PDB file of C-alpha atoms in Angstrom:
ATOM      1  CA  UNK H   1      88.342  -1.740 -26.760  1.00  0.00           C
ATOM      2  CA  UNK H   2      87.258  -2.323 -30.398  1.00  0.00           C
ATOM      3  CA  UNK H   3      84.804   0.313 -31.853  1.00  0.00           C
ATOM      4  CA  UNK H   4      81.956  -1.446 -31.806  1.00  0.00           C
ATOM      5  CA  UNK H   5      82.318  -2.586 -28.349  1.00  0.00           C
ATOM      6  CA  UNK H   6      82.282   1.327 -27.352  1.00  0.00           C
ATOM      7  CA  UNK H   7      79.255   1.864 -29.439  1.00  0.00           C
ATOM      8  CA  UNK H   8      77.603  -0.049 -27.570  1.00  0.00           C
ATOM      9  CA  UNK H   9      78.304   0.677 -24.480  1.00  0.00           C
ATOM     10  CA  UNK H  10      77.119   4.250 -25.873  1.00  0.00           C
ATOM     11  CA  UNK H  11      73.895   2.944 -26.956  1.00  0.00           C
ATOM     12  CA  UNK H  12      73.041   1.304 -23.457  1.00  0.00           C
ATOM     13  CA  UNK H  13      73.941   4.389 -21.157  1.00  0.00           C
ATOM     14  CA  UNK H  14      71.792   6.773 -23.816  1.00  0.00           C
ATOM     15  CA  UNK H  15      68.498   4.468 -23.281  1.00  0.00           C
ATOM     16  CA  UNK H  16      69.500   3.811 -19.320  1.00  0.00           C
ATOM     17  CA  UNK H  17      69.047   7.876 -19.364  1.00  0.00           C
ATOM     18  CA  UNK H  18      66.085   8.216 -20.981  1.00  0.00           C
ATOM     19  CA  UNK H  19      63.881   5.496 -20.267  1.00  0.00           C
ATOM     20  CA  UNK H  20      61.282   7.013 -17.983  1.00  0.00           C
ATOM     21  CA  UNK H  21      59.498   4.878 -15.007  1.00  0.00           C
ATOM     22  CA  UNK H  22      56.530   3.298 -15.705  1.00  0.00           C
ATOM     23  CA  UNK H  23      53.228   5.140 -14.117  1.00  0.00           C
ATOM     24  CA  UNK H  24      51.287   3.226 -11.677  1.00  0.00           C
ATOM     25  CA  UNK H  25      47.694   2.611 -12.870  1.00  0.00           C
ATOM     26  CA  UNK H  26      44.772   4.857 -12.065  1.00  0.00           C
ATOM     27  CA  UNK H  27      42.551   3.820  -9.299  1.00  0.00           C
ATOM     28  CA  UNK H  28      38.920   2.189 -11.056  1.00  0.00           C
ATOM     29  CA  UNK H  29      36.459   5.203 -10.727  1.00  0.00           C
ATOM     30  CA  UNK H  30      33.893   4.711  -9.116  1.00  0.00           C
ATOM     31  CA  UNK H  31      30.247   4.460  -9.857  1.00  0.00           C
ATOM     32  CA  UNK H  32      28.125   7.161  -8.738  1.00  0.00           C
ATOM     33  CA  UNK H  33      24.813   6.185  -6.419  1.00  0.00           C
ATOM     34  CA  UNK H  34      21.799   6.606  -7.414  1.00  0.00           C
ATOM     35  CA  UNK H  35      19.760   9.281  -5.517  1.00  0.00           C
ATOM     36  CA  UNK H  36      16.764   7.341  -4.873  1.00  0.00           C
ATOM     37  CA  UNK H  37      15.924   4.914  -3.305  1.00  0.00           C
ATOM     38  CA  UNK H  38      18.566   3.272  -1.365  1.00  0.00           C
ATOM     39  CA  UNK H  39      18.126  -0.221   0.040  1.00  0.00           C
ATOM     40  CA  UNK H  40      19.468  -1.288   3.360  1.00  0.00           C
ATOM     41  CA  UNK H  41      19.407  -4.214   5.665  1.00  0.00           C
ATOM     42  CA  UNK H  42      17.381  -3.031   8.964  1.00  0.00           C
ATOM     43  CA  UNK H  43      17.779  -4.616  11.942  1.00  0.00           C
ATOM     44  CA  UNK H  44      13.817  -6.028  11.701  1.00  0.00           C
ATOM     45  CA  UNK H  45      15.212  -8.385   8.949  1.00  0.00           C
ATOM     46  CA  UNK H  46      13.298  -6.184   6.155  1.00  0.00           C
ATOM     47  CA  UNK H  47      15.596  -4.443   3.816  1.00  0.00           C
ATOM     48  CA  UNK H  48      14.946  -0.621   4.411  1.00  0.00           C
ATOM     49  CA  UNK H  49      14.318   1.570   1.408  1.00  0.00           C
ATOM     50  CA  UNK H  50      14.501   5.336   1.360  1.00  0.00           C
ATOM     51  CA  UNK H  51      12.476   6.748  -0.623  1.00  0.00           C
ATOM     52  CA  UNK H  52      12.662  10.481  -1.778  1.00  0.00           C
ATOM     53  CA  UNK H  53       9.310  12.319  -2.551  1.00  0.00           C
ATOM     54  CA  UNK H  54       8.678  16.075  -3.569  1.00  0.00           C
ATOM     55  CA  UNK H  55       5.060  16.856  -2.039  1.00  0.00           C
ATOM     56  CA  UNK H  56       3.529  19.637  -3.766  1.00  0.00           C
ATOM     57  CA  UNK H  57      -0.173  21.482  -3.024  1.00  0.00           C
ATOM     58  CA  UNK H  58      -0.802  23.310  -6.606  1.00  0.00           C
ATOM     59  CA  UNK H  59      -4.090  24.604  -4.790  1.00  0.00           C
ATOM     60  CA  UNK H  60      -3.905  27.503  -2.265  1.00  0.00           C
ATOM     61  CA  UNK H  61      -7.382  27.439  -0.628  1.00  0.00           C
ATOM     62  CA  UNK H  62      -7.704  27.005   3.210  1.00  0.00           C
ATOM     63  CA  UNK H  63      -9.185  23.850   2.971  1.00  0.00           C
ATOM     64  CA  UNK H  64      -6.233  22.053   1.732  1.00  0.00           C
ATOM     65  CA  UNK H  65      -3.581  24.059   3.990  1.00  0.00           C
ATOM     66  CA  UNK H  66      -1.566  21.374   5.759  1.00  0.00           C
ATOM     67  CA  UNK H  67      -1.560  18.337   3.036  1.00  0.00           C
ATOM     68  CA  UNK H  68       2.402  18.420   3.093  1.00  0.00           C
ATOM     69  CA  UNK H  69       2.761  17.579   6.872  1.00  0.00           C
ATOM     70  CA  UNK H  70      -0.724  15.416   6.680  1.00  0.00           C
ATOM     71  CA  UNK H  71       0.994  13.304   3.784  1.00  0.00           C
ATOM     72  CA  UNK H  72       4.481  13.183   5.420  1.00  0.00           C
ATOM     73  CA  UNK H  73       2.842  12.387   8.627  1.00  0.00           C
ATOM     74  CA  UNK H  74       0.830   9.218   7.090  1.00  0.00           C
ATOM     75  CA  UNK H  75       4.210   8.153   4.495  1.00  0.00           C
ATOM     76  CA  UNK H  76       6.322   8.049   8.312  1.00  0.00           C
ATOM     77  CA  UNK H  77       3.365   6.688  10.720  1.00  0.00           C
ATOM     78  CA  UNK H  78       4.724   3.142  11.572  1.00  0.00           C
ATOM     79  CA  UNK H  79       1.187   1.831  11.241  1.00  0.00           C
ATOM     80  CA  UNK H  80       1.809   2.377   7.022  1.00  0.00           C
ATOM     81  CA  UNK H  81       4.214   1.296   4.592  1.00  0.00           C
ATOM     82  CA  UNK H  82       6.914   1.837   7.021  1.00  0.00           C
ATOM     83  CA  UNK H  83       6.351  -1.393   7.905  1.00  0.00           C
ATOM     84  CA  UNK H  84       7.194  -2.488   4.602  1.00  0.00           C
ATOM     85  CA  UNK H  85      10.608  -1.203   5.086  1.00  0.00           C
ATOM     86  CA  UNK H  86      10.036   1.994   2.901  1.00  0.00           C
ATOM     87  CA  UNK H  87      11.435   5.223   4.878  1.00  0.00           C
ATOM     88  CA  UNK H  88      10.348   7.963   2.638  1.00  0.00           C
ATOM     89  CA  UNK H  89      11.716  11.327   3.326  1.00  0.00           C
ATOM     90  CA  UNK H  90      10.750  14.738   1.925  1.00  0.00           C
ATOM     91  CA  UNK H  91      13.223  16.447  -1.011  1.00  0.00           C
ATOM     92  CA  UNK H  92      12.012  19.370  -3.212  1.00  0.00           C
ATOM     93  CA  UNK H  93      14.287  17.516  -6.119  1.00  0.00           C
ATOM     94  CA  UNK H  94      13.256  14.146  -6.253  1.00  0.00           C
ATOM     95  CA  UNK H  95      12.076  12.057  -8.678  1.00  0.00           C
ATOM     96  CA  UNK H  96       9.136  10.787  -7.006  1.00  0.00           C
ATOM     97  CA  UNK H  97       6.413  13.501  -6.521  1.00  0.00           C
ATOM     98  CA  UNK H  98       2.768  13.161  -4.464  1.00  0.00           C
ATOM     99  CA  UNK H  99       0.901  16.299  -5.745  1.00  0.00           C
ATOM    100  CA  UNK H 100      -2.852  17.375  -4.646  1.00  0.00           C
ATOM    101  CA  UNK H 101      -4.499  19.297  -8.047  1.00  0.00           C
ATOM    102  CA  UNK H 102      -8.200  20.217  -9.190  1.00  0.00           C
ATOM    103  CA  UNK H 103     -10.194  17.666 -11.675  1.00  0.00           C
ATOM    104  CA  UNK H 104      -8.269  19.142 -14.486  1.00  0.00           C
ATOM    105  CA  UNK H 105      -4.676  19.215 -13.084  1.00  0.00           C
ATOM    106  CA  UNK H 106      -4.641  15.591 -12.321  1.00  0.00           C
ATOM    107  CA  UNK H 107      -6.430  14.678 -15.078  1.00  0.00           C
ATOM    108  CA  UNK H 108      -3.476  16.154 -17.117  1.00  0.00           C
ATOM    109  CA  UNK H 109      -0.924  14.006 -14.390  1.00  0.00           C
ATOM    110  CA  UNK H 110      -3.111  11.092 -14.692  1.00  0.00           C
ATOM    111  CA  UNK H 111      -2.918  10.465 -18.696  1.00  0.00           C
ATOM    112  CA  UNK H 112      -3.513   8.033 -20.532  1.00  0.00           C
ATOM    113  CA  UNK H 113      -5.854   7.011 -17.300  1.00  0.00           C
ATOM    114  CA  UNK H 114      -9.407   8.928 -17.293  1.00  0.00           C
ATOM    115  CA  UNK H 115      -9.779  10.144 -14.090  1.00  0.00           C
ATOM    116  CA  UNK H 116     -12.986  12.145 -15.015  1.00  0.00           C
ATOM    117  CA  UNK H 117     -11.747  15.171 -13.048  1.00  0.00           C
ATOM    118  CA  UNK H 118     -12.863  13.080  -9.864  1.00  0.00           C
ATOM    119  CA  UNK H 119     -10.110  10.179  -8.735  1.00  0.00           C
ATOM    120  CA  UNK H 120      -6.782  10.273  -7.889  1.00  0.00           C
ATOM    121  CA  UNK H 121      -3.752   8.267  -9.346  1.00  0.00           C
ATOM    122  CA  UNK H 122      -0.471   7.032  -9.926  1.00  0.00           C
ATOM    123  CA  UNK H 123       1.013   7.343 -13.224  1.00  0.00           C
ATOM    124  CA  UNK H 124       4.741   6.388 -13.106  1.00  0.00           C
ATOM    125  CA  UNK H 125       6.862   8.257 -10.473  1.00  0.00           C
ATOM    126  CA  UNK H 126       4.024  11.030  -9.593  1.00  0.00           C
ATOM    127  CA  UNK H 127       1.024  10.273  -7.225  1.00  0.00           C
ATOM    128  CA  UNK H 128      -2.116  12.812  -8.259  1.00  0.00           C
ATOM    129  CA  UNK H 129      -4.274  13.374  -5.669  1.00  0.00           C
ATOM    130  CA  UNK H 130      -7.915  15.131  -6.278  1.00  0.00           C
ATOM    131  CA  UNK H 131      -8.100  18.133  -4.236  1.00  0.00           C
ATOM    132  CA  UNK H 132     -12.194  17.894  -3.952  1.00  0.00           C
ATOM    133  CA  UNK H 133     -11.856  14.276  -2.704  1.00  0.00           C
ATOM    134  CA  UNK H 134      -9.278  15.504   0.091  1.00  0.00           C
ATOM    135  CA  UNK H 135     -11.789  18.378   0.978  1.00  0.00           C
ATOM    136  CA  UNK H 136     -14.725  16.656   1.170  1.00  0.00           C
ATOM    137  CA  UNK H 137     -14.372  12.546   1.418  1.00  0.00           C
ATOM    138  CA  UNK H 138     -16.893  10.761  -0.743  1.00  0.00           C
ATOM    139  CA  UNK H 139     -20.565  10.093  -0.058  1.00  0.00           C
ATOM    140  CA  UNK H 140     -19.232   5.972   0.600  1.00  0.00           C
ATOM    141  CA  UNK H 141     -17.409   6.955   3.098  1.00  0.00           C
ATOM    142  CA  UNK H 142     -18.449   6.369   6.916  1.00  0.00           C
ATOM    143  CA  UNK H 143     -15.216   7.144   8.632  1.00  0.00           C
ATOM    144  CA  UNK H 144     -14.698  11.255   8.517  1.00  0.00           C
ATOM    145  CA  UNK H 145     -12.345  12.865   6.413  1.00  0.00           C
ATOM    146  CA  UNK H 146      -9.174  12.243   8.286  1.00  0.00           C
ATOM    147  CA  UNK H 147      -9.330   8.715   8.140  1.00  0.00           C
ATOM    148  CA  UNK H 148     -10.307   9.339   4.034  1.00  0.00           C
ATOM    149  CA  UNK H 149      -7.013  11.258   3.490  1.00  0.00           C
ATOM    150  CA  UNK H 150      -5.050   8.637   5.212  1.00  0.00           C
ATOM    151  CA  UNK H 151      -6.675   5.834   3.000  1.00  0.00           C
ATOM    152  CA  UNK H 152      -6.286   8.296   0.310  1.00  0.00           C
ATOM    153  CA  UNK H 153      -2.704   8.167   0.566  1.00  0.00           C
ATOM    154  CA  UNK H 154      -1.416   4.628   1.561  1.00  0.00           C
ATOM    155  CA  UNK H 155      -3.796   3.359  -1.652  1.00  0.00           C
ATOM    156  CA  UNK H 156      -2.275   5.791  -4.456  1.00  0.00           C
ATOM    157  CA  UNK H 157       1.371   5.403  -2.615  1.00  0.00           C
ATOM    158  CA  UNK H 158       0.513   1.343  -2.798  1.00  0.00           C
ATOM    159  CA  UNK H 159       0.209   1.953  -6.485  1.00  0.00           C
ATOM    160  CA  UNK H 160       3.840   3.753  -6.233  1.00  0.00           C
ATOM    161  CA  UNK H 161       4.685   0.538  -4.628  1.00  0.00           C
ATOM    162  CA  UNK H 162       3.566  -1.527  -7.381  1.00  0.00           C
ATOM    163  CA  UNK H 163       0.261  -2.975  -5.464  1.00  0.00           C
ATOM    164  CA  UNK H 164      -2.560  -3.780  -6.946  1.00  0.00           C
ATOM    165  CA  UNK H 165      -6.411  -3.510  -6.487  1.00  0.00           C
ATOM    166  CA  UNK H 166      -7.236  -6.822  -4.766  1.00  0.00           C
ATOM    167  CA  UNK H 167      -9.958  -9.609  -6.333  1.00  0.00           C
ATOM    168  CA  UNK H 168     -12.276  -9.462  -4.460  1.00  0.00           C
ATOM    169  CA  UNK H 169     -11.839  -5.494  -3.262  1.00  0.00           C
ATOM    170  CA  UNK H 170     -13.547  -6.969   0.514  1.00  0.00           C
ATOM    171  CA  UNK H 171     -12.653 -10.482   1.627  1.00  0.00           C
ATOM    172  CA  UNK H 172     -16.026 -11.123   3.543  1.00  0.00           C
ATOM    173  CA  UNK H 173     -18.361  -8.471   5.194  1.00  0.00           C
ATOM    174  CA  UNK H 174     -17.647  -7.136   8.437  1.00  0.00           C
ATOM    175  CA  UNK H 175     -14.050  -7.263   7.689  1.00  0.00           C
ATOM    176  CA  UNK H 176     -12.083  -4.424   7.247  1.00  0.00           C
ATOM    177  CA  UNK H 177     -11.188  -3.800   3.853  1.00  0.00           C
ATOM    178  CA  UNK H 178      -7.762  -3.835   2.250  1.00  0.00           C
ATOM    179  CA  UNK H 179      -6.106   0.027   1.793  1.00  0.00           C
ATOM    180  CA  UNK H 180      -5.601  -0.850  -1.664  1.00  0.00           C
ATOM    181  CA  UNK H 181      -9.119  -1.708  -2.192  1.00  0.00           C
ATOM    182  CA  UNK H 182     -11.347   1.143  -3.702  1.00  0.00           C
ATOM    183  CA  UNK H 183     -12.813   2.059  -0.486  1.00  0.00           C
ATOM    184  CA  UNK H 184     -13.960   5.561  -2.411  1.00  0.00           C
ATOM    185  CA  UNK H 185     -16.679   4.071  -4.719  1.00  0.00           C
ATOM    186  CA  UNK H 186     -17.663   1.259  -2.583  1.00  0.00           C
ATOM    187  CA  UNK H 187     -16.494  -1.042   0.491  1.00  0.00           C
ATOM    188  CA  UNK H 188     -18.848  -4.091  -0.874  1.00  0.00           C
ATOM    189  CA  UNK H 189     -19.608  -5.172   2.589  1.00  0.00           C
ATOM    190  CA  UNK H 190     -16.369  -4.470   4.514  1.00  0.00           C
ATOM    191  CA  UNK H 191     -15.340  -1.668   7.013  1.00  0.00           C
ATOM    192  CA  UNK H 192     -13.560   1.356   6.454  1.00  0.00           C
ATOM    193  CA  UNK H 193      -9.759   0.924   6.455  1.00  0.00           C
ATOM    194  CA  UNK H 194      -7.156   3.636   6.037  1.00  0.00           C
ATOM    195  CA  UNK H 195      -4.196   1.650   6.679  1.00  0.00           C
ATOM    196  CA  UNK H 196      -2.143  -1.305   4.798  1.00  0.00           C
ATOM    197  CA  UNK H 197      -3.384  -5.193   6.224  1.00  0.00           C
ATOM    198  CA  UNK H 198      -0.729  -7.137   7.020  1.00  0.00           C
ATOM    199  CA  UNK H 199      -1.003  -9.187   4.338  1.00  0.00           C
ATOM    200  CA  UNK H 200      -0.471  -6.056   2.019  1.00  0.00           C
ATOM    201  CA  UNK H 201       2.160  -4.773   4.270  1.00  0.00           C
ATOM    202  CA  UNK H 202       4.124  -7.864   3.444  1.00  0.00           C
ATOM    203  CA  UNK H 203       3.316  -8.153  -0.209  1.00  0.00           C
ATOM    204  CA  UNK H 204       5.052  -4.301  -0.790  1.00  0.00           C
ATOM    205  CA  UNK H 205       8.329  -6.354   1.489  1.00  0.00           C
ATOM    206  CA  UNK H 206       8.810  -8.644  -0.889  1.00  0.00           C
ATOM    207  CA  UNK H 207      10.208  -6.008  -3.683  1.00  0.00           C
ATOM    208  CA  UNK H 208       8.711  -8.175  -6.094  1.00  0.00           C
ATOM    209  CA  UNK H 209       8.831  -5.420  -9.119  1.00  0.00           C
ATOM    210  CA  UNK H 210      10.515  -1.986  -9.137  1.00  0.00           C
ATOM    211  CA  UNK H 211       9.290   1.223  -7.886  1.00  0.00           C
ATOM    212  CA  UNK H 212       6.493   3.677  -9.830  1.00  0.00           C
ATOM    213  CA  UNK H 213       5.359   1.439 -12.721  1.00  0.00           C
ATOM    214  CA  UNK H 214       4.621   3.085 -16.058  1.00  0.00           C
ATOM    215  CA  UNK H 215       1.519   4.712 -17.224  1.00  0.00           C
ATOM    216  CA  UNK H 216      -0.629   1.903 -19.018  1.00  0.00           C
ATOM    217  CA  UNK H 217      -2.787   2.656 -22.421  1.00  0.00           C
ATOM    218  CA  UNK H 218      -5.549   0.681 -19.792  1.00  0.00           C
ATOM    219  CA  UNK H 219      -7.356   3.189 -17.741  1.00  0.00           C
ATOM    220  CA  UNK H 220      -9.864   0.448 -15.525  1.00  0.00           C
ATOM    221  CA  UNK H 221      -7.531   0.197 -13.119  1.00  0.00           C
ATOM    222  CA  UNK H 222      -8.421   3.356 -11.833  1.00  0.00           C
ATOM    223  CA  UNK H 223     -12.073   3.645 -12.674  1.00  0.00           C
ATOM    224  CA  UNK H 224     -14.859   2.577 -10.437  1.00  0.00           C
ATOM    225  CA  UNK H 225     -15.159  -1.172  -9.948  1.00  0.00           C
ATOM    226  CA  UNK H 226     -18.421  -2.425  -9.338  1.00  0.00           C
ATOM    227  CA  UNK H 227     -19.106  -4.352  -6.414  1.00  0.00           C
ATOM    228  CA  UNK H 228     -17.968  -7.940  -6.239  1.00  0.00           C
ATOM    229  CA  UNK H 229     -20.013 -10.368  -7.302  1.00  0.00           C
ATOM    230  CA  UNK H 230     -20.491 -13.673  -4.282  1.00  0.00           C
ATOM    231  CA  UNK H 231     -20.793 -16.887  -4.975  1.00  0.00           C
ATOM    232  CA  UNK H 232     -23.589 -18.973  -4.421  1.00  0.00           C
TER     233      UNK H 232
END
């Protein structure tokens, strides 16, 4: 055997020692879900949405003891926007938040809208609801103050929905009146109506536009509308 024949022989056992096996690759990580909300497919052909909401009362009085179960009761009623597909369930850390405050505390929730210490809102992922108006109702109201909260809520949780005031707020008189028209300043002819119409029910189905929508420098959505005008 010449020398370098041995040499390299040498060389080849020295790497065959030392080369190490190569690693097997890492697994993809995976992404994390969000918390809220989670779309499903439901067996009524309507894809399911579970919605988390914090419900806070940031007034103690004995008039407004009970809002938390009231609103969870209305936001799980199958008569709402359950039928919609939206499950919403109650979590002390979630985004979304439906919160019952005097004039002033909404008002502060409520900017840039001008709720003149007297309407309720929904300004991106909170829903502000006027503690005097869930007390008392408003003078335009015919239908007691249980029916008034339920309205109350299935409107401003509409908003959360993305849904709209209607044009016109009543379709003809004697009807009843779409939840998310403003049945607290006037019902222009219709009846009283605390829950979502069917044709509202599957507008907030179609998942048209993402939940909570952003605050808007234009307060007249929530301000008084006055009544609609009929044609001739």
């Amino acid at each position: 055997m010449t020398i370098s024949t041995a040499a390299a022989l040498l060389a080849s056992a020295v790497v065959a020692c030392t080369a190490a096996p190569t690693p097997a690759p890492s697994p993809p990580s995976k992404a994390q879900p969000e918390p809220s909300p989670t779309t499903t497919a439901g067996d009524s052909g309507i894809d399911e949405t579970i919605v988390r909401v914090r419900i806070e009362r940031l007034t103690r009085d004995a008039a407004t003891a009970g809002f938390e179960t009231t609103v969870m009761d209305v936001l799980t009623d199958p008569r709402g926007w359950r039928r919609a597909g939206f499950m919403f369930v109650s979590d002390d850390h979630a985004r979304y938040q439906i919160v019952l405050g005097e004039g002033r505390q909404v008002d502060r929730l409520c900017r840039p809208y001008d709720t003149r210490e007297r309407f309720s809102c929904q300004n991106g992922p909170a829903v502000a609801l006027n503690a005097e108006r869930w007390r008392t109702a408003t003078s335009t109201w015919p239908a007691g103050l249980e029916a008034y909260r339920v309205m109350l809520v299935n409107h401003e949780v509409g908003h959360l929905l993305h849904l709209h005031h209607p044009q016109p707020q009543c379709p003809g008189r004697g009807l009843p009146a779409p939840v998310m028209a403003q049945q607290s300043t006037t019902l222009g002819g219709c009846q009283p109506n605390p829950w979502p119409l069917q044709w509202e029910v599957h507008l907030a189905s179609r998942r048209a536009e993402s939940l909570a929508p952003p605050a808007r420098h234009d307060p007249a959505d929530h301000r008084p509308s006055p009544p609609p005008v009929r044609g001739g």
